[in-house]
Coordinates of C-alpha atoms in Angstrom, one line a residue:
X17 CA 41.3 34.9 -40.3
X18 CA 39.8 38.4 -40.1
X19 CA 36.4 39.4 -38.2
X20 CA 34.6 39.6 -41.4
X21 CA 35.2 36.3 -41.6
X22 CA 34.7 35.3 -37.9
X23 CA 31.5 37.4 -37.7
X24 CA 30.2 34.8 -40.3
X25 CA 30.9 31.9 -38.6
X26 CA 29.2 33.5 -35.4
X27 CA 26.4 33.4 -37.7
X28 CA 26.7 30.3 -38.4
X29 CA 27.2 29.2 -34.6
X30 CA 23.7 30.6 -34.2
X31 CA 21.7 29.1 -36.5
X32 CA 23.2 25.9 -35.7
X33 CA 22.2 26.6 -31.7
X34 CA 18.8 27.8 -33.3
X35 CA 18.3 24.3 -34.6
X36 CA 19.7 22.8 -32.0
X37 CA 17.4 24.1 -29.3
X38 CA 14.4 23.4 -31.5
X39 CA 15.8 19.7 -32.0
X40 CA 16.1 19.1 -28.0
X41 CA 12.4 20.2 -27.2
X42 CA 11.0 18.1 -29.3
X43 CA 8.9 15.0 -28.2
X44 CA 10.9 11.8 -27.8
X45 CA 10.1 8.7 -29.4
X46 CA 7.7 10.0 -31.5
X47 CA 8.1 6.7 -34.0
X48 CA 6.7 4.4 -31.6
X49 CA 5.0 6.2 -28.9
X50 CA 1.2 5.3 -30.6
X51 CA 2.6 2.0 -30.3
X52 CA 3.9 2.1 -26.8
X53 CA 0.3 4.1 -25.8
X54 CA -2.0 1.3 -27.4
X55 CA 0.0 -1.5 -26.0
X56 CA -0.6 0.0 -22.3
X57 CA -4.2 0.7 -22.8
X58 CA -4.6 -3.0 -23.6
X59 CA -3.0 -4.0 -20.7
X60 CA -4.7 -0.9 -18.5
X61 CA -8.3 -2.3 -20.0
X62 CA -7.3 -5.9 -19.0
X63 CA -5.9 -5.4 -15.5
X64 CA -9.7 -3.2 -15.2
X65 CA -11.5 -6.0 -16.0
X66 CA -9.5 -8.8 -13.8
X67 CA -9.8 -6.2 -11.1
X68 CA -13.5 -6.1 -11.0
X69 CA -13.3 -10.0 -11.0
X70 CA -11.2 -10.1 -7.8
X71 CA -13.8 -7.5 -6.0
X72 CA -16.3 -10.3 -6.7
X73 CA -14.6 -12.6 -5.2
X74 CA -13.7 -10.6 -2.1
X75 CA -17.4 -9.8 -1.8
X76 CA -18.1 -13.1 -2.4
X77 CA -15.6 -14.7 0.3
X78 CA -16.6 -11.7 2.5
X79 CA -20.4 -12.9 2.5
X80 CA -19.8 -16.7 3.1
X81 CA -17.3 -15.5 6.1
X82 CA -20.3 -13.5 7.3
X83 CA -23.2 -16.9 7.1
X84 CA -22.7 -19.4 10.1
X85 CA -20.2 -21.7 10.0
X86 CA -20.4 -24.9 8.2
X87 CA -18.3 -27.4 5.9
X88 CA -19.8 -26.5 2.8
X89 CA -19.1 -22.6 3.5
X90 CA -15.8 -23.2 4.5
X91 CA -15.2 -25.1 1.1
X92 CA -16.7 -22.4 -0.8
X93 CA -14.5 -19.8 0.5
X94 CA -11.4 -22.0 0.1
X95 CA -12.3 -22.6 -3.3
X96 CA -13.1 -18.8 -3.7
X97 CA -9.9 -17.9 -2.7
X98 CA -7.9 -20.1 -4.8
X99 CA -9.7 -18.3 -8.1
X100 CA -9.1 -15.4 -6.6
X101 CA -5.4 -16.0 -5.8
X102 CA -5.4 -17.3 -10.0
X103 CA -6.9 -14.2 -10.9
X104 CA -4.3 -12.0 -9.0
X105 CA -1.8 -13.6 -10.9
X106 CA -2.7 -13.3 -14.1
X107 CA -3.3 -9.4 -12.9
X108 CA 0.5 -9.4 -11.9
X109 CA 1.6 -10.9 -15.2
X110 CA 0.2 -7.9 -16.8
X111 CA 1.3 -5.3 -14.2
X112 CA 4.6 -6.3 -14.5
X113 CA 4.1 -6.2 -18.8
X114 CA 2.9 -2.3 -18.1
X115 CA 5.9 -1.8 -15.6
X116 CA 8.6 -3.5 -17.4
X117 CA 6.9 -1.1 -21.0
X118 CA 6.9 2.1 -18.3
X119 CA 10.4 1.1 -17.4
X120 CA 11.5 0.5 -21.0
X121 CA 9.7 3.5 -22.1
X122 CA 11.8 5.6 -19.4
X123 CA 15.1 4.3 -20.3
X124 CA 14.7 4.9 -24.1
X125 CA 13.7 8.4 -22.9
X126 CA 17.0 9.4 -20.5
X127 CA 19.1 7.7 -23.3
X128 CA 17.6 10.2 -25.7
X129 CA 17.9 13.2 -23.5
X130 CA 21.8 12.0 -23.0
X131 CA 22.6 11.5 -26.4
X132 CA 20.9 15.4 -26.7
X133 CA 23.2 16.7 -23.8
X134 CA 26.3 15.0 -25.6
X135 CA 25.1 16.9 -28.2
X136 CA 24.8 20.5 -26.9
X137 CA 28.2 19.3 -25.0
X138 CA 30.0 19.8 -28.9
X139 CA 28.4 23.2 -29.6
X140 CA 29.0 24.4 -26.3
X141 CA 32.9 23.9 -26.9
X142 CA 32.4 25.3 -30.4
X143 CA 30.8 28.6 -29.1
X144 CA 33.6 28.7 -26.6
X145 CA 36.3 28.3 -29.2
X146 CA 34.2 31.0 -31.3
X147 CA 34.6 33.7 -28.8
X148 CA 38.2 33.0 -27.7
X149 CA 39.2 33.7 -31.3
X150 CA 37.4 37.1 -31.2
X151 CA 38.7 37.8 -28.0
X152 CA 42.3 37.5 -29.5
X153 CA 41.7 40.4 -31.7
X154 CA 43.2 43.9 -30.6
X155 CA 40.5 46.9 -30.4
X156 CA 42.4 48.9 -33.0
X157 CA 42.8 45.4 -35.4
X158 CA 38.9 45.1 -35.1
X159 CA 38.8 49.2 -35.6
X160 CA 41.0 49.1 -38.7
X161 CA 38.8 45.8 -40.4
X162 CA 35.7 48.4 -41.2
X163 CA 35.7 51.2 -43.2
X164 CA 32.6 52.5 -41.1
X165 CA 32.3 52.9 -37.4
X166 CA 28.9 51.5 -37.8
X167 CA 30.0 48.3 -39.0
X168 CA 32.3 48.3 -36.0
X169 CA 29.3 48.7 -34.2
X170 CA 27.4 46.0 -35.5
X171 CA 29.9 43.7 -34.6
X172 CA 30.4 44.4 -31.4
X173 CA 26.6 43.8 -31.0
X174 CA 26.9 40.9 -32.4
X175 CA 29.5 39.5 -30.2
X176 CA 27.1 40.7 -27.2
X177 CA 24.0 38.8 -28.6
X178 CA 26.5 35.7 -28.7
X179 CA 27.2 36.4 -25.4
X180 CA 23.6 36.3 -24.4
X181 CA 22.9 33.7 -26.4
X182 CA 25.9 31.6 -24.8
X183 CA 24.2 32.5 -21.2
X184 CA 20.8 31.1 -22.4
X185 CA 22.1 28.3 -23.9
X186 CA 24.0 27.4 -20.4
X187 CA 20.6 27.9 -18.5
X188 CA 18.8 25.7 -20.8
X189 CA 21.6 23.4 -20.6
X190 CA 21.4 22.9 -16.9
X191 CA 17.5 22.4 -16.9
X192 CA 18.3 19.6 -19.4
X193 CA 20.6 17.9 -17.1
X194 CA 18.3 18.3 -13.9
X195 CA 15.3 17.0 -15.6
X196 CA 17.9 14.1 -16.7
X197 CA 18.4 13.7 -13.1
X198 CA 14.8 13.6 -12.2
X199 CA 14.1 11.0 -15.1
X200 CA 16.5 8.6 -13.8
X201 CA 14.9 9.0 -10.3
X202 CA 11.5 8.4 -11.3
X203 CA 13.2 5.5 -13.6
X204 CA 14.8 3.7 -10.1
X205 CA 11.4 3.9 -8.1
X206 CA 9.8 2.5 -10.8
X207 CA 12.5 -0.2 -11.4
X208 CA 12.1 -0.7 -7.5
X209 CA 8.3 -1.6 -7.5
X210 CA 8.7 -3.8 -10.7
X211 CA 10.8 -5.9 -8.2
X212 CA 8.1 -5.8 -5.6
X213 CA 5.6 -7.1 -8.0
X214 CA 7.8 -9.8 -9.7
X215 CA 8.2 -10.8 -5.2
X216 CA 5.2 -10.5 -4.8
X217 CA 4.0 -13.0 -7.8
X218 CA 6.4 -15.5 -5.9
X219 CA 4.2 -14.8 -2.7
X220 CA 1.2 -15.1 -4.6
X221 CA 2.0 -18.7 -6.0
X222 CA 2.8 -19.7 -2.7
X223 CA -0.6 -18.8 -1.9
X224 CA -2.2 -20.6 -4.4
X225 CA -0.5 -23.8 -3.1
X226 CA -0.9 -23.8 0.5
X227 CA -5.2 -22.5 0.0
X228 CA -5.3 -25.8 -2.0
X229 CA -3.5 -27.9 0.3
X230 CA -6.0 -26.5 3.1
X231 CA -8.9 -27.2 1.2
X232 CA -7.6 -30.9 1.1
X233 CA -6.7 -31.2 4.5
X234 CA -10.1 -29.8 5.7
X235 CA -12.0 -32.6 3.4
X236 CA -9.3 -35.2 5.3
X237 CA -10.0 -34.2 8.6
X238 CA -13.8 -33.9 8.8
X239 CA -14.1 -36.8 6.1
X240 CA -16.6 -34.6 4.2
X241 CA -19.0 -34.8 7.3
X242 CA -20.8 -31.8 9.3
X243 CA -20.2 -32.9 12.6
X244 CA -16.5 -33.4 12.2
X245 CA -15.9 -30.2 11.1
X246 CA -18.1 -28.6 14.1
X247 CA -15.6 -30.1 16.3
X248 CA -12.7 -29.0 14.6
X249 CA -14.2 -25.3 15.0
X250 CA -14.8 -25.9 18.8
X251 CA -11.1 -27.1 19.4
X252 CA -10.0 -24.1 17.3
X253 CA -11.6 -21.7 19.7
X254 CA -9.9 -23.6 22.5
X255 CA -6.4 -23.3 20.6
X256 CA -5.2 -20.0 22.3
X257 CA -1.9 -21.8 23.0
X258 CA -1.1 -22.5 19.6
X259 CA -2.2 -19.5 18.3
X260 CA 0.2 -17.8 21.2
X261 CA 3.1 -20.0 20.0
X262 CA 3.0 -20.0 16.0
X263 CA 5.7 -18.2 14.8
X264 CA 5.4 -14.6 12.8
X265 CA 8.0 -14.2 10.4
X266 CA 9.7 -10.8 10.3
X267 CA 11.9 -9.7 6.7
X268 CA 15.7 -9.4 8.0
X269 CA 14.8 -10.4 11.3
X270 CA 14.5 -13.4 13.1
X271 CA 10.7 -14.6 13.6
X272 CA 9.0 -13.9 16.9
X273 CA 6.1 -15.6 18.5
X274 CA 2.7 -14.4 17.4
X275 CA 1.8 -13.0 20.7
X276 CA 5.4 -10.9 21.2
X277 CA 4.4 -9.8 17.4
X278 CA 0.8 -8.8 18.5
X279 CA 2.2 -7.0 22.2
X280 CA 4.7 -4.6 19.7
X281 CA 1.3 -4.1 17.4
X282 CA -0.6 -3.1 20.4
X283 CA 2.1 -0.5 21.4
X284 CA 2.4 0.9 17.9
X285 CA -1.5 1.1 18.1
X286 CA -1.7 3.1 21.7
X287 CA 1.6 5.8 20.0
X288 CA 0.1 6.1 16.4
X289 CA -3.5 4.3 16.3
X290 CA -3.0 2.0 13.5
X291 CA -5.1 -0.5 14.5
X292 CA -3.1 -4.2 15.6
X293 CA -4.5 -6.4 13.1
X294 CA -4.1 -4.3 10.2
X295 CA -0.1 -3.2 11.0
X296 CA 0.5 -7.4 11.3
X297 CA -1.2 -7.6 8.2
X298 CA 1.1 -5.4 6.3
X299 CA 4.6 -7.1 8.0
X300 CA 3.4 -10.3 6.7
X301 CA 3.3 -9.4 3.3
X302 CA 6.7 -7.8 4.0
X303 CA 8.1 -10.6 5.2
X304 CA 6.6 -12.8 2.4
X305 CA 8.2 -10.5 -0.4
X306 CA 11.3 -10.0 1.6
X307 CA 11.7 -13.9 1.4
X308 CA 11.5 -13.6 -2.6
X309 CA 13.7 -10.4 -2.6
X310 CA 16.5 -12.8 -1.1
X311 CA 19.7 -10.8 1.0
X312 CA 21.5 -8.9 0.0
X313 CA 25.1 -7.0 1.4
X314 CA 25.3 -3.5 1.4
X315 CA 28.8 -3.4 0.2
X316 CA 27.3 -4.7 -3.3
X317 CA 23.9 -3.4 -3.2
X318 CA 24.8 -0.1 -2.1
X319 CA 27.9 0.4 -4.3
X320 CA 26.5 1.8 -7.5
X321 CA 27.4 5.8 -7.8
X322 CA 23.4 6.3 -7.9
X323 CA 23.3 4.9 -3.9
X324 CA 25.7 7.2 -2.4
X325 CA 23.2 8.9 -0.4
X326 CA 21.8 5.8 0.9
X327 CA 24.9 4.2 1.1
X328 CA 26.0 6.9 3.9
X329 CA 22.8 6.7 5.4
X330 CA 23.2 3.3 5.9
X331 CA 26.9 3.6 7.5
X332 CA 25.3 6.4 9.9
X333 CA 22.4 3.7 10.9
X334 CA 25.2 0.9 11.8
X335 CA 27.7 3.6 13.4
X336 CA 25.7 5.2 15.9
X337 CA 24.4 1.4 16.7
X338 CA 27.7 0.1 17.0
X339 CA 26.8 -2.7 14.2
X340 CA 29.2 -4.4 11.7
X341 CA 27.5 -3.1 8.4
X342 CA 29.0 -6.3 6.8
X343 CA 26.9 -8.8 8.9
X344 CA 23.6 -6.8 8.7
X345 CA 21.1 -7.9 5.9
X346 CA 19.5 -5.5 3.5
X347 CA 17.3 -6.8 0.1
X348 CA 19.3 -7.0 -2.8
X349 CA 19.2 -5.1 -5.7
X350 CA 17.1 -6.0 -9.0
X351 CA 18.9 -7.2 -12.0
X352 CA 18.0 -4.1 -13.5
X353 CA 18.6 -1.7 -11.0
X354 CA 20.9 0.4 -8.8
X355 CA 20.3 0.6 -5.3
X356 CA 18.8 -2.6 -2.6
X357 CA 19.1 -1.6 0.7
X358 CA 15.7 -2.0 2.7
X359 CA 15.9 -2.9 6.3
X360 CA 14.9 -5.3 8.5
X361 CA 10.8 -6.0 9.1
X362 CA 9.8 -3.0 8.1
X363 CA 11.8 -2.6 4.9
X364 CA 12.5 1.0 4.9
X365 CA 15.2 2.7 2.7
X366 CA 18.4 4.3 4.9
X367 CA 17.7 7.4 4.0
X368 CA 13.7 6.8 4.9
X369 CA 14.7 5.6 7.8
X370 CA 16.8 8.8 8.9
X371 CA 14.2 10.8 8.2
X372 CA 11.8 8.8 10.8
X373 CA 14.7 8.3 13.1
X374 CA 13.7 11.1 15.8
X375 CA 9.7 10.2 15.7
X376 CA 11.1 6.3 16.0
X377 CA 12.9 6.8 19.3
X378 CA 10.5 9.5 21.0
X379 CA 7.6 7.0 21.0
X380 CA 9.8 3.4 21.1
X381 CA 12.2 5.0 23.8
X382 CA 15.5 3.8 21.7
X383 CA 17.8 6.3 20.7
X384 CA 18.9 5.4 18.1
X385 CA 16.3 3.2 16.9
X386 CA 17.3 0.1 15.3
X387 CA 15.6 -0.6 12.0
X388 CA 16.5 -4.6 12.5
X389 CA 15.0 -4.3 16.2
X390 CA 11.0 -5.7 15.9
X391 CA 9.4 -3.1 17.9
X392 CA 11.5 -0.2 16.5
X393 CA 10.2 -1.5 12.9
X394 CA 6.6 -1.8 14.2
X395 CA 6.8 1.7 15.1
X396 CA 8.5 2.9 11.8
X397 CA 5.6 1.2 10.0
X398 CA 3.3 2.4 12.0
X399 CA 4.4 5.8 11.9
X400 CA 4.5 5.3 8.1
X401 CA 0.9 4.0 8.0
X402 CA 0.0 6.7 10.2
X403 CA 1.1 9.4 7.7
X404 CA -0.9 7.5 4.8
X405 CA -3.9 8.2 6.5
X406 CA -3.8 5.0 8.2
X407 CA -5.6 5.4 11.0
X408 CA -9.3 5.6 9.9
X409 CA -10.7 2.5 9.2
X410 CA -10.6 -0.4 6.7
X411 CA -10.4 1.6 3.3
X412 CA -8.3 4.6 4.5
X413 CA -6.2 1.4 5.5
X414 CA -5.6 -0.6 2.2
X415 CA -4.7 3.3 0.8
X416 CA -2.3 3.2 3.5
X417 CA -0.9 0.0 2.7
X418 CA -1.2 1.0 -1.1
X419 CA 1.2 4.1 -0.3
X420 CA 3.1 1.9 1.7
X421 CA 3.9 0.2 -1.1
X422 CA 3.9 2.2 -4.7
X423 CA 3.7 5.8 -3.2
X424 CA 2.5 8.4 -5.8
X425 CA 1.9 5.0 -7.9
X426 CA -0.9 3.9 -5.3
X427 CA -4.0 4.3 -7.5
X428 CA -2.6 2.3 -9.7
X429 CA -5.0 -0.4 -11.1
X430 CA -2.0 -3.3 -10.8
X431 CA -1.1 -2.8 -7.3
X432 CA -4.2 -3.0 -5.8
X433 CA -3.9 -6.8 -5.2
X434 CA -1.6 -5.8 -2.7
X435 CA -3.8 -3.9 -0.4
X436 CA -6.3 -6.7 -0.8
X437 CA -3.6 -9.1 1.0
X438 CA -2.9 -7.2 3.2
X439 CA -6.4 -6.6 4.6
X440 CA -7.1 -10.1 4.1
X441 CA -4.3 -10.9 6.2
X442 CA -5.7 -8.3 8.4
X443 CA -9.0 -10.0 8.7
X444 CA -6.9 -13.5 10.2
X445 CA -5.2 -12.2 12.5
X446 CA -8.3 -9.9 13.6
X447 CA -10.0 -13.4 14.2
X448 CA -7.0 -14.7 16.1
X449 CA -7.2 -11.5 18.2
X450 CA -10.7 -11.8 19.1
X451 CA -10.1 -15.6 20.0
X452 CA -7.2 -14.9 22.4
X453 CA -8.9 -11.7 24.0
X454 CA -12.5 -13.7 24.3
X455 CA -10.6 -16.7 26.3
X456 CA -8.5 -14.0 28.4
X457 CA -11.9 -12.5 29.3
X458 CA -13.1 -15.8 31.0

């Protein structure tokens, strides 16, 4: 082959790059993203309108909770919490739709972008081969192909805009591949709060059950009369033992009694200020959804190449603790997904958990903290609360517990249920609080 010939091809090469570059720029899935963007405005415009039903109802249920206390009030909010509880899942059947379409969406996306790197993988080796075969031609054979030294020159310049070309093509290559990287990250977190919400249906249905068994119990016990139910609030306020005793359930933990739960929230509250009520309100919802996550083993749900960096943060954690990593529980990982993981009550990530691991043990005294350990995890959740902006009363608290949650996602219209549960739970065990410090006072 002479250079006349190769010169061509190097032509050729660059057209072919040309188009190539063009081609991987381009907008992905431009046949059915009008489809895709309808379908989620639907289900955006739907989860807006069940949302504003839900505030009703909290207003509603917030109202009757502020009135004095009789039977028929009580039944009203019982009742009013049931729809409620109905309307927040029918919102999560439709956040999960928009996050399974989001998740869908992604994957078609990073397949794309694959399929392009594949792609520029070929011409890359073509280039490659392109310039090895000029490089095998002699300085005097290339001299001796043109009858004019300024063809000679042309050709040489030509070889050095390949060259260039070649470096630009490399560079554009590698951001390519690291926005492939950040794709499949963004894919994973969004994979990982699908699963909350699918946990947090189970939760919810839960919930729906056991508001209508207490409306039925109440009617048994006062038999539909006033007076009955007057005494039932009496004794109630004269409970503090039971309320003392009842056990709060911790995720990868074993439960504690409600006062040991209440004596680690009031230390988080004096190191970080998140206020008691509200921290117990977001481990029960933990707890709940860890229940529905199921447990997992980190030997499976760590193994995907994707984990590796949680996977060593997690053999860290048990190391310096002297734990067998095989009998400690972590949440499993979705169907879908790549990495479980989460620890204990507090259900933070390894590497998460790292990062907090010096703040953990100045202000819990354990070093190393123990992410399975109840009052380490208060104090990890606490901490993470307190960096949500946590610590300023009740709506800088459901953002919080949104964060807590969805991160970057929080303002999401389909999570906000969540934050409503957990200041709902907040408002319990604020009561329960006020009870126990009222009969200490006497």
């Amino acid at each position: 082959m002479n250079f006349r010939t190769k010169t061509l091809n190097f032509k050729k090469a660059i057209i072919i790059y040309g188009f190539l570059v063009l081609g991987i720029f381009l907008p992905f899935l431009a046949l059915n993203a009008q489809t895709v963007e309808d379908r989620r405005n639907e289900l955006k415009q739907a989860l807006e309108v069940l949302d504003a039903q839900i505030q009703e109802l909290n207003d509603s249920i917030a109202g009757g909770k502020q009135q004095s206390a009789t039977l028929q009030k009580e039944i009203n909010i019982l009742k009013n919490e049931a729809k409620k509880i109905e309307l927040e899942i029918k919102q999560l059947d439709l956040a999960i739709a928009e996050a399974r379409l989001e998740i869908d969406e992604k994957d078609k996306e990073i397949d794309q972008i694959e399929k392009k790197l594949s792609s520029r993988k070929t011409t890359l080796a073509e280039f490659l081969r392109k310039i090895n075969e000029a490089d095998q031609a002699s300085l005097f054979e290339i001299v001796l192909s043109h009858k004019k030294f300024s063809d000679f020159f042309n050709k040489i310049n030509a070889v050095q805009d390949l060259h260039r070309e070649i470096k630009e093509f490399f560079e554009k290559t590698q951001a390519l591949k690291k926005k492939t990287e950040e794709e499949k990250e963004d894919a994973e977190e969004q994979k990982r709060q699908y699963e909350r919400l699918r946990s947090i249906q189970g939760v919810k249905k839960s919930d729906l059950t056991e508001k209508r068994g207490q409306q039925e119990t109440l009617l048994s016990r006062t038999k539909g009369r006033e007076s009955e139910y007057k005494k039932s609030i009496v004794q109630k306020q004269k409970d503090a033992a039971s309320i003392r005793s009842q056990l709060f359930l911790l995720a990868g933990s074993a439960a504690i009694p409600f006062e040991k739960a209440i004596e680690y929230a009031n230390f988080a509250f004096q190191k970080t200020g998140i206020r008691p009520a509200f921290l117990l309100g977001v481990f029960k919802v933990e707890s709940e959804m860890g229940a529905n996550v199921g447990k997992g083993n980190w030997r499976e749900d760590l193994s995907h190449p994707r984990c590796a960096s949680q996977r060593k943060a997690f053999e860290q954690i048990t190391a310096e603790l002297g734990l067998n990593p095989d009998l400690m529980p972590v949440s499993k990982t979705a169907w879908y997904g790549y990495c479980g993981g989460a620890m204990g009550p507090a259900q933070f990530m390894p590497a998460t958990w790292l990062g907090y691991k010096s703040k953990i043990a100045a202000l819990s005294g354990h070093n190393p903290p123990n992410p399975w350990d109840p009052q380490d995890a208060f104090i990890a959740a606490a901490l993470l609360l307190k960096n949500n902006g946590g610590a300023g009363g009740p709506a800088n608290e459901k953002t919080a517990a949104l964060k807590y949650l969805a991160g970057a996602n929080w303002q999401k219209t389909a999570y906000q249920f969540y934050g409503n549960e957990v200041m709902s739970y907040a408002r319990e065990y604020q009561e329960q609080i006020e009870i126990l410090q009222s009969l200490a006072s006497r």
